[in-house]
Amino acid sequence: MGAQPLRPFIKWPGGKRWAARQITELVAARLSGTYFEPFLGGAAVFFHLRPPKAVLADVNEDLIATYRTVRRNGDAIIARLRRYGVTEEDYYRMRERDPKDSVERAARFLYLNRTAFGGVYRLNLEGRFNVPYGGGDRTAAILWQTKILEHAARALRKAQLKVSDFEPILNLARTGDVAYCDPTYTVAHDNNGFVRYNERNFSWSDQERLAVVAGAAARRGATVIISNAHHTSIRELYPAAQFLTLTRISRITPKVSLRRPVEELLITLNPAR
């Protein structure tokens, strides 16, 4: 879209940094209106695309609150992060905290995101973050050393940020708009069984609902692009779509020898003629 692509500052399981360039090319070729991303996560595609008009949403309230605070008060977040120690004891002390101040909450979110095992976001049944300490050389220092947070704050200034289910967001899409959807993959398929965690899993009925809502958006003149599981059951939900297979190396296991190529579908629903 003309602006320099940025790296996402949040590490998110299932994130699309590895495919952002390819997905962005598809989006940019079709976008003349508003860009919608209703499963925001780490926002890799948004930061690579940097569209002038965007509506960004996720059901994760802490995630969206962090984006809003970064946009409004990124310098204060960095000042807090610089004060935090990074040891196993520091990590578990931070994990137990429940700050009310928005800057402190965002700093805690980013600290845990950068120091937890594998950058995993997982909540227990009580809604508490419960990922163990990652160890090694994990710190949040990259957020200020590379100015990645500062650049992200600027990119987010004109975007609308919403806590929402995907359906109301996709219902806004019209002619010239493009929506990119990256839902949780809910079927076992071709060596990729990882489920991204939230307080409520994305069920198969949600997958069916996404297909219906995406089809309605396309009939209104929008383009909808969806990353999803490489599985026959997913293809059957989108009989009129175009399919592209993307291949990546799974990094869920820390053992390099156990990492295997996995395939994902990139589904495009073009505007109805």
PDB file of C-alpha atoms in Angstrom:
ATOM      1  CA  MET A   1       0.000   0.000   0.000  1.00  0.00           C
ATOM      2  CA  GLY A   2       3.039   2.261  -0.244  1.00  0.00           C
ATOM      3  CA  ALA A   3       4.208   2.261   3.393  1.00  0.00           C
ATOM      4  CA  GLN A   4       7.194   0.229   4.569  1.00  0.00           C
ATOM      5  CA  PRO A   5       6.120  -3.214   5.894  1.00  0.00           C
ATOM      6  CA  LEU A   6       6.523  -3.675   9.643  1.00  0.00           C
ATOM      7  CA  ARG A   7       7.143  -6.694  11.827  1.00  0.00           C
ATOM      8  CA  PRO A   8       4.407  -7.557  14.338  1.00  0.00           C
ATOM      9  CA  PHE A   9       5.378  -6.767  17.927  1.00  0.00           C
ATOM     10  CA  ILE A  10       3.221  -9.517  19.458  1.00  0.00           C
ATOM     11  CA  LYS A  11       4.207 -13.151  19.035  1.00  0.00           C
ATOM     12  CA  TRP A  12       1.060 -15.177  18.448  1.00  0.00           C
ATOM     13  CA  PRO A  13       0.689 -18.938  17.930  1.00  0.00           C
ATOM     14  CA  GLY A  14      -0.578 -19.542  14.421  1.00  0.00           C
ATOM     15  CA  GLY A  15       0.531 -16.045  13.386  1.00  0.00           C
ATOM     16  CA  LYS A  16       1.092 -15.360   9.699  1.00  0.00           C
ATOM     17  CA  ARG A  17       4.391 -13.490   9.671  1.00  0.00           C
ATOM     18  CA  TRP A  18       5.812 -16.328   7.546  1.00  0.00           C
ATOM     19  CA  ALA A  19       3.095 -15.818   4.904  1.00  0.00           C
ATOM     20  CA  ALA A  20       2.457 -12.087   5.287  1.00  0.00           C
ATOM     21  CA  ARG A  21       4.105 -11.050   2.022  1.00  0.00           C
ATOM     22  CA  GLN A  22       2.122 -13.547  -0.065  1.00  0.00           C
ATOM     23  CA  ILE A  23      -1.194 -12.752   1.640  1.00  0.00           C
ATOM     24  CA  THR A  24      -0.539  -9.008   1.409  1.00  0.00           C
ATOM     25  CA  GLU A  25      -0.022  -9.261  -2.355  1.00  0.00           C
ATOM     26  CA  LEU A  26      -3.451 -10.864  -2.724  1.00  0.00           C
ATOM     27  CA  VAL A  27      -5.100  -8.257  -0.490  1.00  0.00           C
ATOM     28  CA  ALA A  28      -3.421  -5.230  -2.068  1.00  0.00           C
ATOM     29  CA  ALA A  29      -4.430  -6.261  -5.603  1.00  0.00           C
ATOM     30  CA  ARG A  30      -8.103  -6.221  -4.583  1.00  0.00           C
ATOM     31  CA  LEU A  31      -8.321  -3.454  -1.979  1.00  0.00           C
ATOM     32  CA  SER A  32      -9.807  -0.065  -2.836  1.00  0.00           C
ATOM     33  CA  GLY A  33     -11.849   0.508   0.321  1.00  0.00           C
ATOM     34  CA  THR A  34     -11.495  -0.652   3.935  1.00  0.00           C
ATOM     35  CA  TYR A  35      -9.321  -3.529   5.149  1.00  0.00           C
ATOM     36  CA  PHE A  36     -10.959  -5.790   7.755  1.00  0.00           C
ATOM     37  CA  GLU A  37      -9.140  -8.265   9.980  1.00  0.00           C
ATOM     38  CA  PRO A  38     -11.558  -9.874  12.491  1.00  0.00           C
ATOM     39  CA  PHE A  39      -9.121 -12.464  13.919  1.00  0.00           C
ATOM     40  CA  LEU A  40      -6.325 -10.018  14.669  1.00  0.00           C
ATOM     41  CA  GLY A  41      -3.872 -12.031  16.785  1.00  0.00           C
ATOM     42  CA  GLY A  42      -0.368 -10.738  16.061  1.00  0.00           C
ATOM     43  CA  ALA A  43      -1.609  -8.627  13.102  1.00  0.00           C
ATOM     44  CA  ALA A  44       1.232  -9.731  10.807  1.00  0.00           C
ATOM     45  CA  VAL A  45      -0.775  -9.094   7.640  1.00  0.00           C
ATOM     46  CA  PHE A  46      -1.995  -5.672   8.796  1.00  0.00           C
ATOM     47  CA  PHE A  47       1.518  -4.517   9.668  1.00  0.00           C
ATOM     48  CA  HIS A  48       2.894  -5.796   6.370  1.00  0.00           C
ATOM     49  CA  LEU A  49       0.074  -4.181   4.386  1.00  0.00           C
ATOM     50  CA  ARG A  50      -0.329  -0.939   6.385  1.00  0.00           C
ATOM     51  CA  PRO A  51      -3.611   0.086   4.707  1.00  0.00           C
ATOM     52  CA  PRO A  52      -4.922   3.650   5.078  1.00  0.00           C
ATOM     53  CA  LYS A  53      -8.317   2.441   6.374  1.00  0.00           C
ATOM     54  CA  ALA A  54      -8.663  -0.608   8.607  1.00  0.00           C
ATOM     55  CA  VAL A  55     -11.046  -2.238  11.078  1.00  0.00           C
ATOM     56  CA  LEU A  56      -9.169  -4.651  13.341  1.00  0.00           C
ATOM     57  CA  ALA A  57     -10.925  -6.952  15.807  1.00  0.00           C
ATOM     58  CA  ASP A  58     -10.502  -9.945  18.066  1.00  0.00           C
ATOM     59  CA  VAL A  59     -12.555 -11.610  20.798  1.00  0.00           C
ATOM     60  CA  ASN A  60      -9.545 -11.406  23.140  1.00  0.00           C
ATOM     61  CA  GLU A  61     -10.152  -8.323  25.288  1.00  0.00           C
ATOM     62  CA  ASP A  62      -6.619  -8.206  26.719  1.00  0.00           C
ATOM     63  CA  LEU A  63      -5.138  -8.360  23.226  1.00  0.00           C
ATOM     64  CA  ILE A  64      -7.215  -5.459  21.894  1.00  0.00           C
ATOM     65  CA  ALA A  65      -6.647  -3.441  25.068  1.00  0.00           C
ATOM     66  CA  THR A  66      -2.898  -3.875  24.532  1.00  0.00           C
ATOM     67  CA  TYR A  67      -3.098  -2.610  20.950  1.00  0.00           C
ATOM     68  CA  ARG A  68      -5.143   0.394  22.077  1.00  0.00           C
ATOM     69  CA  THR A  69      -2.684   1.251  24.844  1.00  0.00           C
ATOM     70  CA  VAL A  70       0.319   0.856  22.520  1.00  0.00           C
ATOM     71  CA  ARG A  71      -1.315   3.274  20.104  1.00  0.00           C
ATOM     72  CA  ARG A  72      -2.081   5.789  22.844  1.00  0.00           C
ATOM     73  CA  ASN A  73       0.819   5.408  25.259  1.00  0.00           C
ATOM     74  CA  GLY A  74       3.613   3.279  23.824  1.00  0.00           C
ATOM     75  CA  ASP A  75       6.413   5.278  25.464  1.00  0.00           C
ATOM     76  CA  ALA A  76       4.954   4.665  28.929  1.00  0.00           C
ATOM     77  CA  ILE A  77       4.743   0.928  28.224  1.00  0.00           C
ATOM     78  CA  ILE A  78       8.420   0.850  27.232  1.00  0.00           C
ATOM     79  CA  ALA A  79       9.371   2.751  30.407  1.00  0.00           C
ATOM     80  CA  ARG A  80       7.625   0.072  32.487  1.00  0.00           C
ATOM     81  CA  LEU A  81       9.124  -2.828  30.557  1.00  0.00           C
ATOM     82  CA  ARG A  82      12.652  -1.474  31.016  1.00  0.00           C
ATOM     83  CA  ARG A  83      12.227  -1.760  34.776  1.00  0.00           C
ATOM     84  CA  TYR A  84      11.208  -5.427  34.816  1.00  0.00           C
ATOM     85  CA  GLY A  85      13.746  -8.137  35.571  1.00  0.00           C
ATOM     86  CA  VAL A  86      13.774 -11.300  33.478  1.00  0.00           C
ATOM     87  CA  THR A  87      14.395 -14.320  35.665  1.00  0.00           C
ATOM     88  CA  GLU A  88      12.176 -17.303  36.352  1.00  0.00           C
ATOM     89  CA  GLU A  89      11.207 -15.778  39.692  1.00  0.00           C
ATOM     90  CA  ASP A  90      10.423 -12.422  38.047  1.00  0.00           C
ATOM     91  CA  TYR A  91       8.322 -14.160  35.413  1.00  0.00           C
ATOM     92  CA  TYR A  92       6.084 -16.064  37.826  1.00  0.00           C
ATOM     93  CA  ARG A  93       5.683 -12.991  40.005  1.00  0.00           C
ATOM     94  CA  MET A  94       4.543 -11.038  36.961  1.00  0.00           C
ATOM     95  CA  ARG A  95       2.253 -13.844  35.838  1.00  0.00           C
ATOM     96  CA  GLU A  96       0.376 -13.705  39.154  1.00  0.00           C
ATOM     97  CA  ARG A  97      -0.214  -9.967  38.973  1.00  0.00           C
ATOM     98  CA  ASP A  98      -3.562  -8.491  37.931  1.00  0.00           C
ATOM     99  CA  PRO A  99      -2.948  -4.757  37.433  1.00  0.00           C
ATOM    100  CA  LYS A 100      -5.843  -2.387  36.795  1.00  0.00           C
ATOM    101  CA  ASP A 101      -3.894   0.468  35.181  1.00  0.00           C
ATOM    102  CA  SER A 102      -4.046   0.205  31.362  1.00  0.00           C
ATOM    103  CA  VAL A 103      -0.329   0.870  30.854  1.00  0.00           C
ATOM    104  CA  GLU A 104       0.638  -1.677  33.489  1.00  0.00           C
ATOM    105  CA  ARG A 105      -1.736  -4.253  31.995  1.00  0.00           C
ATOM    106  CA  ALA A 106      -0.303  -3.749  28.509  1.00  0.00           C
ATOM    107  CA  ALA A 107       3.273  -3.936  29.825  1.00  0.00           C
ATOM    108  CA  ARG A 108       2.456  -7.181  31.652  1.00  0.00           C
ATOM    109  CA  PHE A 109       0.851  -8.625  28.513  1.00  0.00           C
ATOM    110  CA  LEU A 110       3.897  -7.837  26.388  1.00  0.00           C
ATOM    111  CA  TYR A 111       6.354  -8.985  29.052  1.00  0.00           C
ATOM    112  CA  LEU A 112       4.640 -12.382  29.305  1.00  0.00           C
ATOM    113  CA  ASN A 113       4.307 -12.591  25.532  1.00  0.00           C
ATOM    114  CA  ARG A 114       8.048 -12.113  25.098  1.00  0.00           C
ATOM    115  CA  THR A 115       9.227 -14.333  27.962  1.00  0.00           C
ATOM    116  CA  ALA A 116       6.684 -17.202  28.050  1.00  0.00           C
ATOM    117  CA  PHE A 117       7.451 -20.579  26.519  1.00  0.00           C
ATOM    118  CA  GLY A 118       7.101 -20.367  22.736  1.00  0.00           C
ATOM    119  CA  GLY A 119       5.186 -17.090  22.865  1.00  0.00           C
ATOM    120  CA  VAL A 120       2.080 -19.156  23.588  1.00  0.00           C
ATOM    121  CA  TYR A 121      -1.084 -17.421  24.796  1.00  0.00           C
ATOM    122  CA  ARG A 122      -3.140 -19.810  26.902  1.00  0.00           C
ATOM    123  CA  LEU A 123      -5.704 -19.264  29.649  1.00  0.00           C
ATOM    124  CA  ASN A 124      -6.931 -21.750  32.227  1.00  0.00           C
ATOM    125  CA  LEU A 125     -10.612 -22.355  32.980  1.00  0.00           C
ATOM    126  CA  GLU A 126     -10.578 -19.369  35.346  1.00  0.00           C
ATOM    127  CA  GLY A 127      -9.346 -17.086  32.582  1.00  0.00           C
ATOM    128  CA  ARG A 128      -5.824 -16.791  34.004  1.00  0.00           C
ATOM    129  CA  PHE A 129      -2.676 -16.879  31.864  1.00  0.00           C
ATOM    130  CA  ASN A 130      -0.880 -20.141  32.694  1.00  0.00           C
ATOM    131  CA  VAL A 131       2.002 -20.607  30.236  1.00  0.00           C
ATOM    132  CA  PRO A 132       5.331 -21.572  31.892  1.00  0.00           C
ATOM    133  CA  TYR A 133       8.516 -19.519  31.764  1.00  0.00           C
ATOM    134  CA  GLY A 134      10.411 -19.782  28.499  1.00  0.00           C
ATOM    135  CA  GLY A 135      13.946 -19.264  29.769  1.00  0.00           C
ATOM    136  CA  GLY A 136      16.905 -18.839  27.448  1.00  0.00           C
ATOM    137  CA  ASP A 137      17.546 -15.378  26.058  1.00  0.00           C
ATOM    138  CA  ARG A 138      13.896 -14.322  25.924  1.00  0.00           C
ATOM    139  CA  THR A 139      13.363 -10.696  26.923  1.00  0.00           C
ATOM    140  CA  ALA A 140      11.141  -7.800  25.852  1.00  0.00           C
ATOM    141  CA  ALA A 141      14.160  -5.663  24.909  1.00  0.00           C
ATOM    142  CA  ILE A 142      13.519  -6.008  21.162  1.00  0.00           C
ATOM    143  CA  LEU A 143      10.433  -3.828  21.607  1.00  0.00           C
ATOM    144  CA  TRP A 144      12.539  -0.739  22.311  1.00  0.00           C
ATOM    145  CA  GLN A 145      15.894  -1.691  20.790  1.00  0.00           C
ATOM    146  CA  THR A 146      14.368  -1.938  17.301  1.00  0.00           C
ATOM    147  CA  LYS A 147      11.678   0.730  17.902  1.00  0.00           C
ATOM    148  CA  ILE A 148       9.149  -1.847  16.758  1.00  0.00           C
ATOM    149  CA  LEU A 149       6.584  -0.649  19.318  1.00  0.00           C
ATOM    150  CA  GLU A 150       7.023   2.977  18.281  1.00  0.00           C
ATOM    151  CA  HIS A 151       6.529   2.124  14.597  1.00  0.00           C
ATOM    152  CA  ALA A 152       3.483  -0.031  15.395  1.00  0.00           C
ATOM    153  CA  ALA A 153       1.875   2.796  17.373  1.00  0.00           C
ATOM    154  CA  ARG A 154       2.075   5.038  14.305  1.00  0.00           C
ATOM    155  CA  ALA A 155       0.655   2.340  12.020  1.00  0.00           C
ATOM    156  CA  LEU A 156      -2.314   1.817  14.360  1.00  0.00           C
ATOM    157  CA  ARG A 157      -3.313   5.484  14.620  1.00  0.00           C
ATOM    158  CA  LYS A 158      -5.955   5.443  11.887  1.00  0.00           C
ATOM    159  CA  ALA A 159      -7.233   1.910  12.514  1.00  0.00           C
ATOM    160  CA  GLN A 160     -10.419   1.090  14.373  1.00  0.00           C
ATOM    161  CA  LEU A 161      -9.784  -1.475  17.118  1.00  0.00           C
ATOM    162  CA  LYS A 162     -12.745  -3.514  18.337  1.00  0.00           C
ATOM    163  CA  VAL A 163     -13.422  -6.366  20.760  1.00  0.00           C
ATOM    164  CA  SER A 164     -15.830  -8.429  18.722  1.00  0.00           C
ATOM    165  CA  ASP A 165     -16.854 -11.745  17.284  1.00  0.00           C
ATOM    166  CA  PHE A 166     -16.018 -11.960  13.578  1.00  0.00           C
ATOM    167  CA  GLU A 167     -19.608 -11.849  12.320  1.00  0.00           C
ATOM    168  CA  PRO A 168     -20.455  -8.182  13.070  1.00  0.00           C
ATOM    169  CA  ILE A 169     -17.115  -7.156  11.558  1.00  0.00           C
ATOM    170  CA  LEU A 170     -17.557  -9.093   8.311  1.00  0.00           C
ATOM    171  CA  ASN A 171     -21.098  -7.758   8.055  1.00  0.00           C
ATOM    172  CA  LEU A 172     -19.578  -4.284   7.536  1.00  0.00           C
ATOM    173  CA  ALA A 173     -17.656  -5.272   4.397  1.00  0.00           C
ATOM    174  CA  ARG A 174     -18.892  -3.862   1.080  1.00  0.00           C
ATOM    175  CA  THR A 175     -17.723  -3.328  -2.504  1.00  0.00           C
ATOM    176  CA  GLY A 176     -14.005  -2.543  -2.684  1.00  0.00           C
ATOM    177  CA  ASP A 177     -13.324  -3.828   0.823  1.00  0.00           C
ATOM    178  CA  VAL A 178     -11.124  -6.813   1.640  1.00  0.00           C
ATOM    179  CA  ALA A 179     -11.390  -8.971   4.754  1.00  0.00           C
ATOM    180  CA  TYR A 180      -8.595 -11.293   5.831  1.00  0.00           C
ATOM    181  CA  CYS A 181      -9.632 -14.016   8.286  1.00  0.00           C
ATOM    182  CA  ASP A 182      -7.297 -16.294  10.206  1.00  0.00           C
ATOM    183  CA  PRO A 183      -9.508 -18.402  12.501  1.00  0.00           C
ATOM    184  CA  THR A 184      -8.384 -21.133  14.859  1.00  0.00           C
ATOM    185  CA  TYR A 185      -8.003 -24.408  13.027  1.00  0.00           C
ATOM    186  CA  THR A 186     -10.397 -26.898  14.536  1.00  0.00           C
ATOM    187  CA  VAL A 187      -9.805 -30.099  12.564  1.00  0.00           C
ATOM    188  CA  ALA A 188      -6.943 -32.590  12.670  1.00  0.00           C
ATOM    189  CA  HIS A 189      -5.170 -32.333   9.330  1.00  0.00           C
ATOM    190  CA  ASP A 190      -1.873 -33.065   7.593  1.00  0.00           C
ATOM    191  CA  ASN A 191       0.451 -32.856  10.614  1.00  0.00           C
ATOM    192  CA  ASN A 192      -0.971 -29.552  11.850  1.00  0.00           C
ATOM    193  CA  GLY A 193      -2.943 -30.183  15.029  1.00  0.00           C
ATOM    194  CA  PHE A 194      -2.148 -26.995  16.924  1.00  0.00           C
ATOM    195  CA  VAL A 195      -5.101 -25.116  18.416  1.00  0.00           C
ATOM    196  CA  ARG A 196      -4.674 -21.470  19.351  1.00  0.00           C
ATOM    197  CA  TYR A 197      -6.084 -20.891  22.799  1.00  0.00           C
ATOM    198  CA  ASN A 198      -8.730 -18.438  23.885  1.00  0.00           C
ATOM    199  CA  GLU A 199     -11.319 -18.544  26.629  1.00  0.00           C
ATOM    200  CA  ARG A 200     -13.693 -20.001  24.045  1.00  0.00           C
ATOM    201  CA  ASN A 201     -12.498 -22.333  21.300  1.00  0.00           C
ATOM    202  CA  PHE A 202     -13.474 -21.680  17.714  1.00  0.00           C
ATOM    203  CA  SER A 203     -15.852 -24.595  17.148  1.00  0.00           C
ATOM    204  CA  TRP A 204     -16.851 -26.385  13.986  1.00  0.00           C
ATOM    205  CA  SER A 205     -20.185 -24.556  14.068  1.00  0.00           C
ATOM    206  CA  ASP A 206     -18.139 -21.318  14.067  1.00  0.00           C
ATOM    207  CA  GLN A 207     -16.304 -22.566  10.986  1.00  0.00           C
ATOM    208  CA  GLU A 208     -19.668 -23.133   9.303  1.00  0.00           C
ATOM    209  CA  ARG A 209     -20.865 -19.713  10.395  1.00  0.00           C
ATOM    210  CA  LEU A 210     -17.702 -18.100   9.020  1.00  0.00           C
ATOM    211  CA  ALA A 211     -18.318 -19.709   5.631  1.00  0.00           C
ATOM    212  CA  VAL A 212     -21.874 -18.348   5.540  1.00  0.00           C
ATOM    213  CA  VAL A 213     -20.921 -14.821   6.657  1.00  0.00           C
ATOM    214  CA  ALA A 214     -17.927 -14.707   4.289  1.00  0.00           C
ATOM    215  CA  GLY A 215     -20.137 -15.784   1.392  1.00  0.00           C
ATOM    216  CA  ALA A 216     -22.632 -13.025   2.217  1.00  0.00           C
ATOM    217  CA  ALA A 217     -19.811 -10.439   2.255  1.00  0.00           C
ATOM    218  CA  ALA A 218     -18.660 -11.598  -1.178  1.00  0.00           C
ATOM    219  CA  ARG A 219     -22.203 -11.261  -2.510  1.00  0.00           C
ATOM    220  CA  ARG A 220     -22.188  -7.649  -1.275  1.00  0.00           C
ATOM    221  CA  GLY A 221     -19.069  -6.996  -3.351  1.00  0.00           C
ATOM    222  CA  ALA A 222     -16.261  -7.572  -0.838  1.00  0.00           C
ATOM    223  CA  THR A 223     -13.310  -9.924  -1.221  1.00  0.00           C
ATOM    224  CA  VAL A 224     -12.786 -12.343   1.657  1.00  0.00           C
ATOM    225  CA  ILE A 225      -9.456 -14.174   2.081  1.00  0.00           C
ATOM    226  CA  ILE A 226      -9.273 -16.927   4.694  1.00  0.00           C
ATOM    227  CA  SER A 227      -6.372 -18.949   6.085  1.00  0.00           C
ATOM    228  CA  ASN A 228      -7.556 -22.340   7.245  1.00  0.00           C
ATOM    229  CA  ALA A 229      -6.835 -26.009   7.731  1.00  0.00           C
ATOM    230  CA  HIS A 230      -5.660 -28.033   4.753  1.00  0.00           C
ATOM    231  CA  HIS A 231      -8.520 -30.485   4.958  1.00  0.00           C
ATOM    232  CA  THR A 232     -11.344 -31.728   2.759  1.00  0.00           C
ATOM    233  CA  SER A 233     -13.983 -30.683   5.286  1.00  0.00           C
ATOM    234  CA  ILE A 234     -12.802 -27.067   5.013  1.00  0.00           C
ATOM    235  CA  ARG A 235     -12.792 -27.124   1.205  1.00  0.00           C
ATOM    236  CA  GLU A 236     -16.370 -28.375   1.242  1.00  0.00           C
ATOM    237  CA  LEU A 237     -17.479 -25.266   3.126  1.00  0.00           C
ATOM    238  CA  TYR A 238     -16.346 -23.053   0.216  1.00  0.00           C
ATOM    239  CA  PRO A 239     -17.509 -24.677  -3.058  1.00  0.00           C
ATOM    240  CA  ALA A 240     -17.163 -21.474  -5.117  1.00  0.00           C
ATOM    241  CA  ALA A 241     -13.800 -20.346  -3.724  1.00  0.00           C
ATOM    242  CA  GLN A 242     -10.283 -20.356  -5.119  1.00  0.00           C
ATOM    243  CA  PHE A 243      -7.723 -22.365  -3.134  1.00  0.00           C
ATOM    244  CA  LEU A 244      -3.991 -21.936  -2.716  1.00  0.00           C
ATOM    245  CA  THR A 245      -1.801 -24.232  -0.627  1.00  0.00           C
ATOM    246  CA  LEU A 246       0.861 -22.604   1.543  1.00  0.00           C
ATOM    247  CA  THR A 247       3.618 -24.640   3.185  1.00  0.00           C
ATOM    248  CA  ARG A 248       5.492 -23.769   6.351  1.00  0.00           C
ATOM    249  CA  ILE A 249       7.736 -25.472   8.904  1.00  0.00           C
ATOM    250  CA  SER A 250       6.015 -26.135  12.212  1.00  0.00           C
ATOM    251  CA  ARG A 251       7.957 -24.616  15.124  1.00  0.00           C
ATOM    252  CA  ILE A 252       5.685 -25.778  17.929  1.00  0.00           C
ATOM    253  CA  THR A 253       8.250 -28.319  19.147  1.00  0.00           C
ATOM    254  CA  PRO A 254      11.566 -26.964  20.509  1.00  0.00           C
ATOM    255  CA  LYS A 255      13.407 -29.903  18.889  1.00  0.00           C
ATOM    256  CA  VAL A 256      14.529 -28.894  15.406  1.00  0.00           C
ATOM    257  CA  SER A 257      14.745 -32.554  14.323  1.00  0.00           C
ATOM    258  CA  LEU A 258      11.002 -32.985  14.970  1.00  0.00           C
ATOM    259  CA  ARG A 259       9.872 -29.943  12.977  1.00  0.00           C
ATOM    260  CA  ARG A 260       8.010 -30.913   9.833  1.00  0.00           C
ATOM    261  CA  PRO A 261       6.488 -29.095   6.841  1.00  0.00           C
ATOM    262  CA  VAL A 262       2.757 -28.477   7.223  1.00  0.00           C
ATOM    263  CA  GLU A 263       0.245 -27.234   4.682  1.00  0.00           C
ATOM    264  CA  GLU A 264      -2.440 -24.599   5.109  1.00  0.00           C
ATOM    265  CA  LEU A 265      -5.184 -23.432   2.780  1.00  0.00           C
ATOM    266  CA  LEU A 266      -5.512 -19.860   1.594  1.00  0.00           C
ATOM    267  CA  ILE A 267      -9.108 -19.453   0.457  1.00  0.00           C
ATOM    268  CA  THR A 268     -10.271 -16.537  -1.691  1.00  0.00           C
ATOM    269  CA  LEU A 269     -13.921 -15.594  -2.122  1.00  0.00           C
ATOM    270  CA  ASN A 270     -14.099 -13.075  -4.922  1.00  0.00           C
ATOM    271  CA  PRO A 271     -16.951 -10.547  -5.187  1.00  0.00           C
ATOM    272  CA  ALA A 272     -20.093 -11.905  -6.798  1.00  0.00           C
ATOM    273  CA  ARG A 273     -20.558 -10.674 -10.340  1.00  0.00           C
TER     274      ARG A 273
END
